[in-house]
mmCIF file of C-alpha atoms in Angstrom:
data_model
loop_
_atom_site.group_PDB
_atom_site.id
_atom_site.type_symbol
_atom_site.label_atom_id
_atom_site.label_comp_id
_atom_site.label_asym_id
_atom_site.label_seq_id
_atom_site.Cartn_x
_atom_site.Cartn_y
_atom_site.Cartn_z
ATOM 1 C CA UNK A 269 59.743 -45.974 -120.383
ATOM 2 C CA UNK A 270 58.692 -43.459 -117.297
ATOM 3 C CA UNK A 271 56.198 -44.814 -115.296
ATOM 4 C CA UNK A 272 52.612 -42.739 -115.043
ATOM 5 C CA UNK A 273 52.499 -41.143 -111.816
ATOM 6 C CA UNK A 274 49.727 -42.133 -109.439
ATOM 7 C CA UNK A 275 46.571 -40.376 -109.651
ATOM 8 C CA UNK A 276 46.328 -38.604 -106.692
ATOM 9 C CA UNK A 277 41.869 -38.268 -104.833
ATOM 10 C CA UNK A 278 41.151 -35.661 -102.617
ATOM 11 C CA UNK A 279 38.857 -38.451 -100.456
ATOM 12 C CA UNK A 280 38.256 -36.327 -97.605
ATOM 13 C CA UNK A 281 36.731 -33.629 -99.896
ATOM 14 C CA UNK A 282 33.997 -36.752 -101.137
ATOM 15 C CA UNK A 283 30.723 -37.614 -100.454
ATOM 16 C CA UNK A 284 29.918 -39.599 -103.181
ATOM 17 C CA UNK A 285 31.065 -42.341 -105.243
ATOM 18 C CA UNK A 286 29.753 -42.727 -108.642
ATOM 19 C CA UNK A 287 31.083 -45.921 -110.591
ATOM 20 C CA UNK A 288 30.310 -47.712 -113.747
ATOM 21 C CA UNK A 289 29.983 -51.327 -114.152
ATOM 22 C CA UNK A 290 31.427 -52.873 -117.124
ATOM 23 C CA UNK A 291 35.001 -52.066 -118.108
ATOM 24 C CA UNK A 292 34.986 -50.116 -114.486
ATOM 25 C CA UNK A 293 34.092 -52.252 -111.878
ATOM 26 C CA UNK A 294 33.882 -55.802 -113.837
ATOM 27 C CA UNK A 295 36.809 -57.065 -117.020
ATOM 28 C CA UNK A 296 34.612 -55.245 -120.214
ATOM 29 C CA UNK A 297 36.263 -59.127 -121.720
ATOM 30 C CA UNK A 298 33.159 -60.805 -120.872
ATOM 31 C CA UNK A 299 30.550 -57.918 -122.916
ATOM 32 C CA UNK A 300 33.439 -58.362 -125.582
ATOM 33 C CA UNK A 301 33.153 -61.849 -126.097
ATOM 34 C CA UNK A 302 29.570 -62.268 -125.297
ATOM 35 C CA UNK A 303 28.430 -59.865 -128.164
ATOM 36 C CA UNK A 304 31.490 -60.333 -130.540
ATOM 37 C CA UNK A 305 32.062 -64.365 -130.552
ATOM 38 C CA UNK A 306 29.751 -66.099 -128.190
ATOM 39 C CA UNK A 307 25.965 -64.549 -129.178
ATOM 40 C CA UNK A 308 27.231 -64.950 -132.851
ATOM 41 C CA UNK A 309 28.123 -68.499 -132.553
ATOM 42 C CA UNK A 310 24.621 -69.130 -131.476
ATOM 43 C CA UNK A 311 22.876 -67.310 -133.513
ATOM 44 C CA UNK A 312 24.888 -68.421 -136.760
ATOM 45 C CA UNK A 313 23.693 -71.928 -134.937
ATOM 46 C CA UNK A 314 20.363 -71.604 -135.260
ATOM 47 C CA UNK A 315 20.263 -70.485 -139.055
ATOM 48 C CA UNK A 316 23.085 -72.642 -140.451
ATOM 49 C CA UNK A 317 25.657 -69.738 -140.755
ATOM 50 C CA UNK A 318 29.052 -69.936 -139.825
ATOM 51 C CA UNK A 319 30.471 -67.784 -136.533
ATOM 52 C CA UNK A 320 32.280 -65.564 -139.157
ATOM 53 C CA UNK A 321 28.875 -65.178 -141.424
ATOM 54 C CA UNK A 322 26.783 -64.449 -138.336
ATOM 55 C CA UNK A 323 29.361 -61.633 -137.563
ATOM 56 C CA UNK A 324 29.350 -60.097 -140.774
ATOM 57 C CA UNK A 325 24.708 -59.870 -140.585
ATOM 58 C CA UNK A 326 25.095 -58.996 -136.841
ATOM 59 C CA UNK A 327 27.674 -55.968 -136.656
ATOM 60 C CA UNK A 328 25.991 -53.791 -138.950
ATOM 61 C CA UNK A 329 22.652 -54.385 -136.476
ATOM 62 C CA UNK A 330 24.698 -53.612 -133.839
ATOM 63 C CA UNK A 331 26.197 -50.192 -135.642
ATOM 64 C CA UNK A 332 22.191 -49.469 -136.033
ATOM 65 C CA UNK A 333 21.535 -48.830 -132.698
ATOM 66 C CA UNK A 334 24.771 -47.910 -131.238
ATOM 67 C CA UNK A 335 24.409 -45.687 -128.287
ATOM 68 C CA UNK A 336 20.487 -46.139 -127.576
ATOM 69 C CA UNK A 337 19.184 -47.750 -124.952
ATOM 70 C CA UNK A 338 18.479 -50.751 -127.567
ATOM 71 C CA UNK A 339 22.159 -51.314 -127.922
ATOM 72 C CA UNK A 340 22.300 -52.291 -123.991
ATOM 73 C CA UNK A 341 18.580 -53.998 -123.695
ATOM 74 C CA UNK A 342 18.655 -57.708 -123.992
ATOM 75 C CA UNK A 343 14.839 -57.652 -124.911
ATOM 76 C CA UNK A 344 15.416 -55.713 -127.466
ATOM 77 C CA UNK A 345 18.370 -57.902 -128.509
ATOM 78 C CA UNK A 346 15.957 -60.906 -127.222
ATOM 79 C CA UNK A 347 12.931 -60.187 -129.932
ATOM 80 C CA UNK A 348 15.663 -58.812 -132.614
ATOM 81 C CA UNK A 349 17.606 -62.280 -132.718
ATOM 82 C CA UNK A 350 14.995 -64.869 -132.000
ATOM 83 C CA UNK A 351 17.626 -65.564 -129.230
ATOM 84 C CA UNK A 352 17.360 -65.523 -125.187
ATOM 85 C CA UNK A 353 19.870 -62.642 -124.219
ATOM 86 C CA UNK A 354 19.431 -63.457 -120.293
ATOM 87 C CA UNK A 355 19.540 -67.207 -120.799
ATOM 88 C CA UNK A 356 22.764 -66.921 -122.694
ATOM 89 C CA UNK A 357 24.167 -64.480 -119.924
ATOM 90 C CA UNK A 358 23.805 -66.932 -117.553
ATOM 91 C CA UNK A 359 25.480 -69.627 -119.440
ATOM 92 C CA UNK A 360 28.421 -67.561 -119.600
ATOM 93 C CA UNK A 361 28.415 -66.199 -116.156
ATOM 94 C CA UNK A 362 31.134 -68.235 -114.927
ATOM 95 C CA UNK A 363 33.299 -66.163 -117.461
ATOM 96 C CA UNK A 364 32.469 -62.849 -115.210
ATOM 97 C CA UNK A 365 35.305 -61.259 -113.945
ATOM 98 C CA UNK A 366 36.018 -58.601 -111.305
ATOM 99 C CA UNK A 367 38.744 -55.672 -112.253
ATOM 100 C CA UNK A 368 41.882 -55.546 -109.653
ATOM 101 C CA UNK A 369 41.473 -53.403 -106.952
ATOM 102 C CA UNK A 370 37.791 -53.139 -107.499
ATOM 103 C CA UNK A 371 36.637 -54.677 -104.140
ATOM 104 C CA UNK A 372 38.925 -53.427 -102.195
ATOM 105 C CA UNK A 373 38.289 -49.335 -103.165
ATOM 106 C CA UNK A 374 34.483 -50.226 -102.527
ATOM 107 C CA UNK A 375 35.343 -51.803 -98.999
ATOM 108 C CA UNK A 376 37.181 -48.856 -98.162
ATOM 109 C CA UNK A 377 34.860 -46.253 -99.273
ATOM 110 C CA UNK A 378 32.165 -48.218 -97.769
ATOM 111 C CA UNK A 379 34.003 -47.901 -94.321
ATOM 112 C CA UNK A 380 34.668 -44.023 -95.280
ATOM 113 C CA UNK A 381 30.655 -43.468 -95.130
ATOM 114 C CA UNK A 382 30.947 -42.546 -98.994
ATOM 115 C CA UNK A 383 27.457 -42.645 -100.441
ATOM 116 C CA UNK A 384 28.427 -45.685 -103.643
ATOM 117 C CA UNK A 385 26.198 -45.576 -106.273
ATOM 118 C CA UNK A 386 26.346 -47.946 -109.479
ATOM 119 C CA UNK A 387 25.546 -46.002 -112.883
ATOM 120 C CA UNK A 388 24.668 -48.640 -115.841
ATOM 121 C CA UNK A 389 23.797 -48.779 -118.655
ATOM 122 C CA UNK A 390 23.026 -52.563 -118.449
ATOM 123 C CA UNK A 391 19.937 -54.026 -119.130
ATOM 124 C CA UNK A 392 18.316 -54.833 -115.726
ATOM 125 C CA UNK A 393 18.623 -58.599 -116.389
ATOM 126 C CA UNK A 394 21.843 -58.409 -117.106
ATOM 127 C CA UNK A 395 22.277 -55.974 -114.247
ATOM 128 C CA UNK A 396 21.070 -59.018 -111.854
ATOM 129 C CA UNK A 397 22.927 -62.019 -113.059
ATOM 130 C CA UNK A 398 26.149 -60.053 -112.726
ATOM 131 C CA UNK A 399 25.340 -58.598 -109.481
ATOM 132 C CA UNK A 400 24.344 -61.249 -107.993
ATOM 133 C CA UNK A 401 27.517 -63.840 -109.262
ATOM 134 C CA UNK A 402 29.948 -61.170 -108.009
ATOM 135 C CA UNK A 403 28.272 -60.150 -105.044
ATOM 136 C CA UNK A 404 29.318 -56.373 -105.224
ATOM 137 C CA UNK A 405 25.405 -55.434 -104.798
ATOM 138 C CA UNK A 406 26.506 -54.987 -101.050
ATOM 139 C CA UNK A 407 28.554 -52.620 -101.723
ATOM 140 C CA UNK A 408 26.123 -49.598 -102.783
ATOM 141 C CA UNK A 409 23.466 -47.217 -101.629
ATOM 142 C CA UNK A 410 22.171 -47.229 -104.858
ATOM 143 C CA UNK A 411 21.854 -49.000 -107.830
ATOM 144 C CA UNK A 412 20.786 -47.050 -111.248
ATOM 145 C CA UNK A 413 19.842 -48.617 -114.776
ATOM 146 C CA UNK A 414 19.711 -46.395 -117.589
ATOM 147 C CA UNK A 415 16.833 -48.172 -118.366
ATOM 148 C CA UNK A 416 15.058 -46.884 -115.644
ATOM 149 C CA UNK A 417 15.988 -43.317 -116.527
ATOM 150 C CA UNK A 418 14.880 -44.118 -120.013
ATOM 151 C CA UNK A 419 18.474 -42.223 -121.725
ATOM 152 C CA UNK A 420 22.120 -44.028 -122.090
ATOM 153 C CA UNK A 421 24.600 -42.394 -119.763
ATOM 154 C CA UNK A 422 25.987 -40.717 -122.765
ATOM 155 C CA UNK A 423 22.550 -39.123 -123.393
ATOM 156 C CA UNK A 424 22.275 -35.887 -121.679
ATOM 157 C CA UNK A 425 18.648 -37.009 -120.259
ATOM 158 C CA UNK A 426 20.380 -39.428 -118.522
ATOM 159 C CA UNK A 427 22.066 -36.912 -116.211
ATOM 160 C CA UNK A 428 19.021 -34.528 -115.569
ATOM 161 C CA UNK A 429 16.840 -37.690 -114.661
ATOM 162 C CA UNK A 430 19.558 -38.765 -112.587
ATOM 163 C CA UNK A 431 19.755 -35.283 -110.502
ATOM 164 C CA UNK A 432 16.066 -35.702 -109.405
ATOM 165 C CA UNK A 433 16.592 -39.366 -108.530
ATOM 166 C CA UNK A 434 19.740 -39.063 -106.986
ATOM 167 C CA UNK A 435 20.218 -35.733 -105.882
ATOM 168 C CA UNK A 436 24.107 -35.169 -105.370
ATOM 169 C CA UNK A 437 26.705 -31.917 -105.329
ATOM 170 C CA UNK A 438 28.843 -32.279 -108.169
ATOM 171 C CA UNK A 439 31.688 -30.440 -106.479
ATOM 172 C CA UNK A 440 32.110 -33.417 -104.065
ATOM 173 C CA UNK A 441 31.036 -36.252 -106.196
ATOM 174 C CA UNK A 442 33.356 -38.537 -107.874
ATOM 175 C CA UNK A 443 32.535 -40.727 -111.205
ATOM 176 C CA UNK A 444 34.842 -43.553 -112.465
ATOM 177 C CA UNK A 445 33.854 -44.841 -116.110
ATOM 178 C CA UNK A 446 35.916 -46.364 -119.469
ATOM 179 C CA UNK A 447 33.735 -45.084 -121.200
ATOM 180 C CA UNK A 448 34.995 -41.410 -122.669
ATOM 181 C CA UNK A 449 31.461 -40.679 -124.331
ATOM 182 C CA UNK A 450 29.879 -40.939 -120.939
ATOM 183 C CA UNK A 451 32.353 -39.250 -119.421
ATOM 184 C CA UNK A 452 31.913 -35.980 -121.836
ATOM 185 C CA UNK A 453 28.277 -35.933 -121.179
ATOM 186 C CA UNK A 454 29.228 -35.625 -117.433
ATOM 187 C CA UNK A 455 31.254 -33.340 -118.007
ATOM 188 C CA UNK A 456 28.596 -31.154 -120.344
ATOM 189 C CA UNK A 457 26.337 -31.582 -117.465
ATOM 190 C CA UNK A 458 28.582 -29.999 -115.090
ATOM 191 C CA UNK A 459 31.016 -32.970 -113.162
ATOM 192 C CA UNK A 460 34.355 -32.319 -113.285
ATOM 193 C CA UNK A 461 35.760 -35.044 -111.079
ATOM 194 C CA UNK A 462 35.824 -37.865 -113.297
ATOM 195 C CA UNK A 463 38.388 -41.005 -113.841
ATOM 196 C CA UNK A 464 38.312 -42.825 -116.745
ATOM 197 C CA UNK A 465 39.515 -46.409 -117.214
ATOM 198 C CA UNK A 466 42.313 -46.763 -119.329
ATOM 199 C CA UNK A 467 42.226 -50.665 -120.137
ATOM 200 C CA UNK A 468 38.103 -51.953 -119.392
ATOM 201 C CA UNK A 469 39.038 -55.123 -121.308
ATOM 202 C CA UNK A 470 42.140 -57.134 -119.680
ATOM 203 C CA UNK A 471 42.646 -59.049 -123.244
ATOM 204 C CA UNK A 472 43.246 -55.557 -124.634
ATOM 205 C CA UNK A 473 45.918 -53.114 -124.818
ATOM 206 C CA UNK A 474 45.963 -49.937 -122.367
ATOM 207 C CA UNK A 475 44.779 -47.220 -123.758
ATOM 208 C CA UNK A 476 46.132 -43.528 -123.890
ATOM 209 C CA UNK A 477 43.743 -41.175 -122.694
ATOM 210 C CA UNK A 478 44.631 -37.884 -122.445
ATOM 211 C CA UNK A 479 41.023 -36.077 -122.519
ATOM 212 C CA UNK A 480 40.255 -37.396 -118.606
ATOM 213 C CA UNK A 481 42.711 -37.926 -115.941
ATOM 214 C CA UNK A 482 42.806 -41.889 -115.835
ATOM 215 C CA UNK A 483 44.014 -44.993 -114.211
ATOM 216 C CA UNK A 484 44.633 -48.155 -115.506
ATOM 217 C CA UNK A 485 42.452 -50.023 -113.279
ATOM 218 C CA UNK A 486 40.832 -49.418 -109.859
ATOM 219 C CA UNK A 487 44.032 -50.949 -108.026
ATOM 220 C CA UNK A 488 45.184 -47.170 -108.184
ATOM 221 C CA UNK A 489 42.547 -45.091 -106.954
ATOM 222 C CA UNK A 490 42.891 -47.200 -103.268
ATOM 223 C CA UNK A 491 44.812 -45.358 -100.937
ATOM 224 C CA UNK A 492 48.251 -46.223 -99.763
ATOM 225 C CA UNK A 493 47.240 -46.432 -96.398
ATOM 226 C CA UNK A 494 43.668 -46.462 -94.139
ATOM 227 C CA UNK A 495 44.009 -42.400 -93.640
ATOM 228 C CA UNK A 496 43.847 -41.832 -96.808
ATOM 229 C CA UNK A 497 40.091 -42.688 -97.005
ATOM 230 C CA UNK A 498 39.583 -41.293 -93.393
ATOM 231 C CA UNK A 499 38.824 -45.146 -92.585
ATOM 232 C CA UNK A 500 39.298 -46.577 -88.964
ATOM 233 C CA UNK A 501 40.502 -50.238 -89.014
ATOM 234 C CA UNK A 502 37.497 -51.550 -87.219
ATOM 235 C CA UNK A 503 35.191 -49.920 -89.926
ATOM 236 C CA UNK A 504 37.361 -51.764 -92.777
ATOM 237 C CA UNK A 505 36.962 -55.372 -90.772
ATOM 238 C CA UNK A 506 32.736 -54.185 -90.723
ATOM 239 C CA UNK A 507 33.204 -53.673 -94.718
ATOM 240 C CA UNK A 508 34.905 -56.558 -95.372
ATOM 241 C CA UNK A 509 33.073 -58.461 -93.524
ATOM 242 C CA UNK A 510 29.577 -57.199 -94.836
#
């Protein structure tokens, strides 16, 4: 089997660093559970319905709102259920994982003076309990919800809000995401240096991608060596020790 060649950045040619969250940054496992097994158990719980029954009412909810801002809200998902979205996060939060490589590309773009900014589409709740528990917060200039934009990030609104918010070139501006519908409304909107994740879930298999150049985790987009990123050694010891 012939091994896929490393993806090779321009760094020097960046300024910024757009990355998603879940699937990106943090193992999409935990969403997968949470939504697929763990909410269902509860909620099958509290009206005397098996985990497989609860399932079987909840997924075609789910398919309802697919790719609105409802799908990622937890008080949407709060009022809808009769169930405490945030609460349950929290109980679970020991479950939260951080991808390979992840810390280590944002400790080195950090040191690189790389404007970082987090794109979501997380509900801000949700946003905070994983922040905080990981502690990659530190890490960015900027932190964006798609809830505060008001469109998902595979809603062309979300881009166009973003632009006045954010203001960035898109010839110099990176975006890492595993998810391929947010990555074609990118594109529509005019990126065209974008990653995508080819396995967001570490329970799952890889997948091929073939629309996106892609890595299988964040492990590969760090540089073989300090230069790479432009970084100094005594800037990486300031990241790391942020």
């Amino acid at each position: 089997m012939l091994q896929k060649a490393r993806l090779q950045v321009d760094w020097e040619g960046l300024d910024n660093v757009f990355l998603d969250m879940d699937g990106t940054l943090l193992d999409l496992h935990f969403d997968n559970y949470f939504w697929q097994e763990y909410l269902p158990r509860h909620f099958g719980e509290r009206r005397g319905l098996s985990t497989a029954q609860a399932q079987a009412q909840l997924r075609p909810r789910f398919r309802a709102v697919e790719g609105t801002l409802q799908w990622y809200s937890a008080d949407f998902w709060s009022a809808e259920l009769g169930l405490d979205i945030l609460a349950l996060t929290r109980g679970l939060q020991d479950s939260i994982r951080v991808h390979a490589g992840a810390v280590e590309l944002l400790q080195r773009a950090q040191a690189a003076h790389k404007r970082l900014v987090l794109l979501t589409n997380a509900h801000p709740g949700v946003l905070a309990i994983k922040l905080e528990y990981t502690g990659l917060g530190r890490f960015f200039d900027r932190v964006v919800s798609a809830h505060a934009l008001g469109h998902p990030k595979e809603n062309a609104g979300f881009w166009h809000s973003l632009r006045t918010l954010e203001p960035f070139e898109r010839h110099n501006t990176l975006f890492v995401d595993d998810s391929l519908p947010v990555l074609r409304a990118a594109q529509a909107d005019g990126m065209d240096r974008l990653i995508a994740v080819r396995r967001p879930d570490s329970q799952l298999p890889v997948r091929e991608i073939h629309e996106f150049p892609s890595v299988e985790s964040l492990a590969e987009l760090v540089p073989e060596s300090n230069e790479g990123l432009g970084v100094r050694s005594e800037e990486l010891e300031k990241a790391r020790n942020y």
